Short mmCIF file of C-alpha atoms in Angstrom, two decimals:
data_model
loop_
_atom_site.label_atom_id
_atom_site.label_comp_id
_atom_site.label_asym_id
_atom_site.label_seq_id
_atom_site.Cartn_x
_atom_site.Cartn_y
_atom_site.Cartn_z
CA MET B 20 -17.83 57.38 3.94
CA PHE B 21 -15.54 60.39 4.36
CA ASP B 22 -14.20 62.03 7.48
CA PRO B 23 -15.99 65.40 7.82
CA SER B 24 -12.70 67.04 8.72
CA LEU B 25 -11.22 66.28 5.29
CA THR B 26 -10.94 69.01 2.70
CA ARG B 27 -12.46 68.65 -0.74
CA ALA B 28 -9.07 67.79 -2.25
CA GLU B 29 -8.44 65.16 0.41
CA LYS B 30 -11.86 63.60 -0.19
CA LEU B 31 -11.11 63.41 -3.92
CA ALA B 32 -7.77 61.77 -3.14
CA VAL B 33 -9.48 59.17 -0.94
CA LEU B 34 -12.10 58.51 -3.62
CA ALA B 35 -9.39 58.15 -6.27
CA THR B 36 -7.58 55.65 -4.02
CA TYR B 37 -10.75 53.55 -3.72
CA VAL B 38 -11.34 53.62 -7.47
CA ILE B 39 -7.74 52.67 -8.29
CA SER B 40 -7.83 49.87 -5.72
CA VAL B 41 -11.00 48.44 -7.25
CA LEU B 42 -9.53 48.64 -10.76
CA ILE B 43 -6.34 46.86 -9.64
CA LEU B 44 -8.43 44.19 -7.92
CA CYS B 45 -10.46 43.65 -11.09
CA PHE B 46 -7.29 43.51 -13.17
CA LEU B 47 -5.89 40.78 -10.94
CA VAL B 48 -9.03 38.74 -10.28
CA LEU B 49 -11.24 38.92 -13.39
CA PRO B 50 -8.92 36.86 -15.65
CA ILE B 51 -9.04 34.09 -13.03
CA ILE B 52 -12.76 34.02 -12.30
CA THR B 53 -13.78 34.12 -15.96
CA ILE B 54 -13.07 30.38 -16.09
CA ILE B 55 -15.78 29.65 -13.50
CA PRO B 56 -18.87 30.26 -15.72
CA LEU B 57 -17.31 28.11 -18.45
CA SER B 58 -17.27 25.13 -16.09
CA PHE B 59 -21.09 25.19 -16.01
CA THR B 60 -21.60 25.07 -19.77
CA HIS B 61 -23.42 22.15 -21.37
CA ASP B 62 -21.51 22.52 -24.63
CA SER B 63 -18.38 20.55 -25.43
CA ILE B 64 -16.48 23.67 -26.50
CA LEU B 65 -15.25 26.45 -24.25
CA SER B 66 -16.79 29.66 -25.53
CA TYR B 67 -18.57 32.79 -24.40
CA PRO B 68 -21.42 33.52 -24.04
CA VAL B 69 -22.59 30.38 -22.25
CA GLU B 70 -25.83 29.40 -23.99
CA SER B 71 -26.90 26.47 -21.79
CA TRP B 72 -25.99 25.75 -18.20
CA SER B 73 -25.28 22.33 -16.75
CA LEU B 74 -23.29 20.36 -14.15
CA ARG B 75 -22.29 17.94 -16.86
CA TRP B 76 -18.55 18.48 -16.58
CA TYR B 77 -18.56 18.19 -12.81
CA ARG B 78 -20.22 14.79 -13.21
CA VAL B 79 -17.53 13.83 -15.74
CA LEU B 80 -14.89 15.01 -13.29
CA TRP B 81 -16.45 12.96 -10.48
CA GLU B 82 -16.90 9.79 -12.53
CA ASN B 83 -13.55 9.78 -14.35
CA PRO B 84 -11.07 7.66 -12.33
CA VAL B 85 -8.09 9.49 -13.85
CA TRP B 86 -9.00 12.75 -12.12
CA GLY B 87 -9.54 10.94 -8.84
CA GLU B 88 -6.11 9.35 -9.08
CA VAL B 89 -4.28 12.60 -9.83
CA LEU B 90 -6.18 14.35 -7.05
CA LYS B 91 -5.02 11.66 -4.62
CA ASN B 92 -1.44 12.12 -5.85
CA SER B 93 -1.69 15.89 -5.38
CA LEU B 94 -2.99 15.54 -1.84
CA ILE B 95 -0.33 12.98 -0.87
CA ILE B 96 2.53 15.04 -2.31
CA ALA B 97 1.19 18.35 -0.94
CA ALA B 98 0.62 16.93 2.55
CA ALA B 99 4.03 15.24 2.75
CA SER B 100 5.92 18.23 1.34
CA THR B 101 4.05 20.54 3.74
CA ILE B 102 5.20 18.48 6.72
CA VAL B 103 8.82 18.55 5.53
CA ALA B 104 8.74 22.25 4.61
CA THR B 105 7.09 23.21 7.91
CA ALA B 106 9.66 21.31 9.96
CA LEU B 107 12.63 22.70 8.02
CA GLY B 108 11.26 26.24 7.85
CA THR B 109 10.43 26.38 11.55
CA LEU B 110 13.85 25.10 12.59
CA ALA B 111 15.54 27.54 10.22
CA SER B 112 13.49 30.44 11.58
CA ILE B 113 14.39 29.59 15.17
CA GLY B 114 18.06 29.53 14.23
CA LEU B 115 17.84 32.81 12.32
CA THR B 116 16.28 34.64 15.26
CA ARG B 117 18.86 33.48 17.78
CA ARG B 118 21.10 36.23 19.08
CA HIS B 119 24.35 34.49 18.07
CA CYS B 120 23.24 33.60 14.54
CA PRO B 121 26.01 34.69 12.10
CA ALA B 122 24.86 36.88 9.17
CA PRO B 123 21.09 36.25 9.58
CA GLY B 124 20.26 38.57 6.69
CA LEU B 125 22.52 36.67 4.28
CA LEU B 126 21.22 33.30 5.48
CA THR B 127 17.61 34.48 5.12
CA ALA B 128 18.27 35.64 1.56
CA PHE B 129 19.82 32.25 0.79
CA LEU B 130 16.83 30.37 2.24
CA LEU B 131 14.42 32.51 0.21
CA THR B 132 16.22 31.75 -3.06
CA PRO B 133 13.67 29.11 -4.21
CA MET B 134 11.00 31.79 -4.02
CA ILE B 135 13.01 34.28 -6.07
CA VAL B 136 14.59 32.05 -8.72
CA PRO B 137 12.28 31.27 -11.67
CA VAL B 138 10.53 27.94 -11.13
CA ILE B 139 11.71 26.68 -14.53
CA ILE B 140 15.31 26.92 -13.29
CA THR B 141 14.39 25.07 -10.11
CA GLY B 142 12.70 22.39 -12.20
CA VAL B 143 15.69 21.87 -14.49
CA ALA B 144 18.18 21.90 -11.61
CA SER B 145 16.05 19.47 -9.60
CA TYR B 146 15.82 17.12 -12.57
CA PHE B 147 19.59 16.90 -13.10
CA PHE B 148 20.29 16.66 -9.38
CA TYR B 149 17.66 14.03 -8.58
CA THR B 150 18.57 11.96 -11.62
CA GLN B 151 21.88 11.14 -9.99
CA PHE B 152 20.04 9.59 -7.03
CA GLY B 153 17.24 7.91 -8.96
CA LEU B 154 14.61 10.23 -7.51
CA THR B 155 13.01 11.30 -10.77
CA ASN B 156 9.69 9.64 -11.62
CA SER B 157 9.09 9.03 -7.92
CA PHE B 158 6.96 10.39 -5.10
CA ALA B 159 10.08 10.99 -3.01
CA GLY B 160 11.52 13.29 -5.68
CA MET B 161 8.27 15.22 -6.01
CA ILE B 162 7.96 15.62 -2.25
CA LEU B 163 11.54 16.84 -1.86
CA ALA B 164 11.23 19.27 -4.78
CA HIS B 165 7.95 20.71 -3.48
CA SER B 166 9.42 20.94 0.01
CA ILE B 167 12.14 23.19 -1.37
CA LEU B 168 9.50 25.46 -2.91
CA GLY B 169 7.38 25.58 0.25
CA THR B 170 10.08 26.11 2.86
CA PRO B 171 10.63 29.85 2.12
CA PHE B 172 6.97 30.59 2.92
CA VAL B 173 7.36 28.91 6.30
CA VAL B 174 10.58 30.80 6.97
CA ILE B 175 8.90 34.15 6.25
CA THR B 176 5.82 33.62 8.40
CA VAL B 177 7.54 31.92 11.34
CA THR B 178 10.41 34.42 11.40
CA ALA B 179 7.93 37.29 11.43
CA THR B 180 6.10 35.66 14.34
CA LEU B 181 9.31 35.03 16.27
CA GLN B 182 10.26 38.71 15.96
CA GLY B 183 7.56 39.48 18.50
CA PHE B 184 8.42 36.59 20.81
CA ASP B 185 10.05 37.46 24.13
CA GLN B 186 13.18 35.34 24.29
CA ASN B 187 13.28 35.83 28.06
CA GLN B 188 10.47 33.29 28.30
CA ARG B 189 12.71 30.64 26.74
CA ARG B 190 15.55 31.54 29.10
CA ALA B 191 13.18 31.39 32.05
CA ALA B 192 12.09 27.90 31.03
CA TYR B 193 15.74 26.80 30.83
CA SER B 194 16.47 28.29 34.24
CA LEU B 195 13.61 26.25 35.70
CA GLY B 196 15.14 23.04 34.39
CA ALA B 197 13.15 22.59 31.18
CA ARG B 198 14.92 20.71 28.42
CA PRO B 199 15.13 22.44 24.99
CA TRP B 200 12.45 20.26 23.39
CA PHE B 201 10.05 20.72 26.31
CA ALA B 202 10.69 24.48 26.33
CA PHE B 203 9.97 24.65 22.62
CA THR B 204 6.75 22.62 22.72
CA SER B 205 5.41 24.19 25.92
CA VAL B 206 6.57 27.80 25.72
CA ILE B 207 7.59 28.78 22.19
CA MET B 208 5.39 26.71 19.90
CA PRO B 209 2.00 27.71 21.39
CA GLN B 210 2.84 31.37 20.78
CA ILE B 211 4.18 30.98 17.26
CA ALA B 212 1.60 28.38 16.19
CA PRO B 213 -0.37 30.88 14.02
CA GLY B 214 2.80 31.67 12.06
CA ILE B 215 3.60 27.98 11.65
CA LEU B 216 0.04 27.28 10.49
CA SER B 217 0.12 30.15 7.99
CA GLY B 218 3.43 28.97 6.57
CA ALA B 219 2.17 25.39 6.35
CA LEU B 220 -0.94 26.48 4.48
CA PHE B 221 1.11 28.50 2.00
CA ALA B 222 3.46 25.54 1.54
CA PHE B 223 0.49 23.27 0.91
CA ILE B 224 -1.10 25.51 -1.70
CA THR B 225 2.31 26.02 -3.38
CA SER B 226 2.66 22.27 -3.79
CA PHE B 227 -0.99 21.71 -4.71
CA ASP B 228 -0.87 24.29 -7.53
CA GLU B 229 2.66 23.62 -8.82
CA VAL B 230 3.11 22.31 -12.37
CA ILE B 231 6.55 23.34 -13.70
CA VAL B 232 8.63 21.12 -11.40
CA ALA B 233 6.13 18.29 -11.93
CA LEU B 234 6.83 18.45 -15.66
CA PHE B 235 10.47 17.53 -14.96
CA ILE B 236 10.23 15.26 -11.91
CA ALA B 237 6.89 13.43 -12.07
CA GLY B 238 6.42 10.17 -13.93
CA THR B 239 3.11 8.83 -15.19
CA GLU B 240 2.31 7.40 -11.74
CA GLN B 241 3.03 10.72 -10.00
CA TYR B 242 0.83 12.94 -12.16
CA THR B 243 -0.65 15.72 -10.05
CA LEU B 244 -3.83 17.67 -10.71
CA PRO B 245 -2.07 20.64 -12.39
CA ARG B 246 0.15 18.24 -14.37
CA GLN B 247 -2.91 16.39 -15.67
CA MET B 248 -4.57 19.70 -16.53
CA PHE B 249 -1.50 20.72 -18.52
CA SER B 250 -1.59 17.45 -20.45
CA GLY B 251 -5.32 17.85 -21.05
CA ILE B 252 -4.87 21.35 -22.43
CA ARG B 253 -2.24 20.12 -24.87
CA GLU B 254 -4.24 17.12 -26.07
CA ASN B 255 -7.90 18.06 -25.87
CA LEU B 256 -9.27 21.25 -24.36
CA ASP B 257 -12.69 20.35 -22.93
CA PRO B 258 -14.77 21.97 -20.19
CA THR B 259 -13.63 19.37 -17.67
CA ILE B 260 -10.47 21.46 -17.38
CA ALA B 261 -12.63 24.44 -16.43
CA ALA B 262 -14.38 22.36 -13.77
CA VAL B 263 -11.03 21.27 -12.30
CA ALA B 264 -9.77 24.86 -12.40
CA THR B 265 -12.87 26.05 -10.56
CA VAL B 266 -12.38 23.46 -7.84
CA MET B 267 -8.73 24.46 -7.47
CA ILE B 268 -9.67 28.15 -7.27
CA ILE B 269 -12.15 27.44 -4.49
CA VAL B 270 -9.64 25.29 -2.59
CA SER B 271 -6.92 27.94 -2.97
CA ILE B 272 -9.19 30.73 -1.75
CA ALA B 273 -10.32 28.65 1.22
CA ILE B 274 -6.74 27.86 2.23
CA LEU B 275 -5.59 31.47 1.82
CA ALA B 276 -8.57 32.66 3.88
CA LEU B 277 -7.62 30.18 6.59
CA ALA B 278 -4.02 31.43 6.49
CA GLN B 279 -5.23 35.01 6.80
CA TYR B 280 -7.41 34.03 9.74
CA ALA B 281 -4.46 32.32 11.44
CA ALA B 282 -2.27 35.39 10.89
CA ALA B 283 -4.95 37.74 12.26
CA ARG B 284 -5.45 35.55 15.29
CA GLY B 285 -1.72 35.46 15.88
CA GLN B 286 -1.60 39.28 15.84
CA LYS B 287 -4.55 39.42 18.21
CA ASN B 288 -2.94 37.03 20.65
CA GLY B 289 0.32 38.89 20.37
#
């Protein structure tokens, strides 16, 4: 466990680091995973300890058409906003890493604003802005709003990937007669694909989990899974909410693991 060359004080410091890391991990994760056992209760009230175990609420979730409809809405909005955010974020990252880009640091800070500004402000601003164009209570409004939230994640990951890209390869492709689009798809994109994939996955999970903007933009026909959960919590807190939350936790972990794998593979290839 410890390097034999370490002194006693250094070993204690390493051990203290491990202990603190575990405590921080528990502090961050335990409040989230405590909802999982509640989703398997047979009772109609959320309470600990769980006296009887059952898949009852997962069956309710599967058989209730409302949850199926909001899940379909979430997937449609998340997929569409991911495509838009990935395209915009990738193009922005390419522009930011060009040698003649003016004030790249300032432009990057501006593009990352949706990630820094509180989501409630983004939701209110989006509502008043989209109202002027009739985009509230519509899928188009939801997709555009979620695209704004997801684009910064794409910018971060793709820009980081492009930092290690040799721009001489692009110039060599141009010198051989390749058009810009062909040079991008054949030379640049294969090498930055892990960064694009990571950004797309983060954009997807941002849209899939988002609820604040949905409160302002979504109409009854655009209810997403988190939006329906919020309404359910306000009206009637039943264990179905815990079942939905468990499913969303599993999906989020799977997507983040895939993003981590893509990032690790990108570093390996680099």
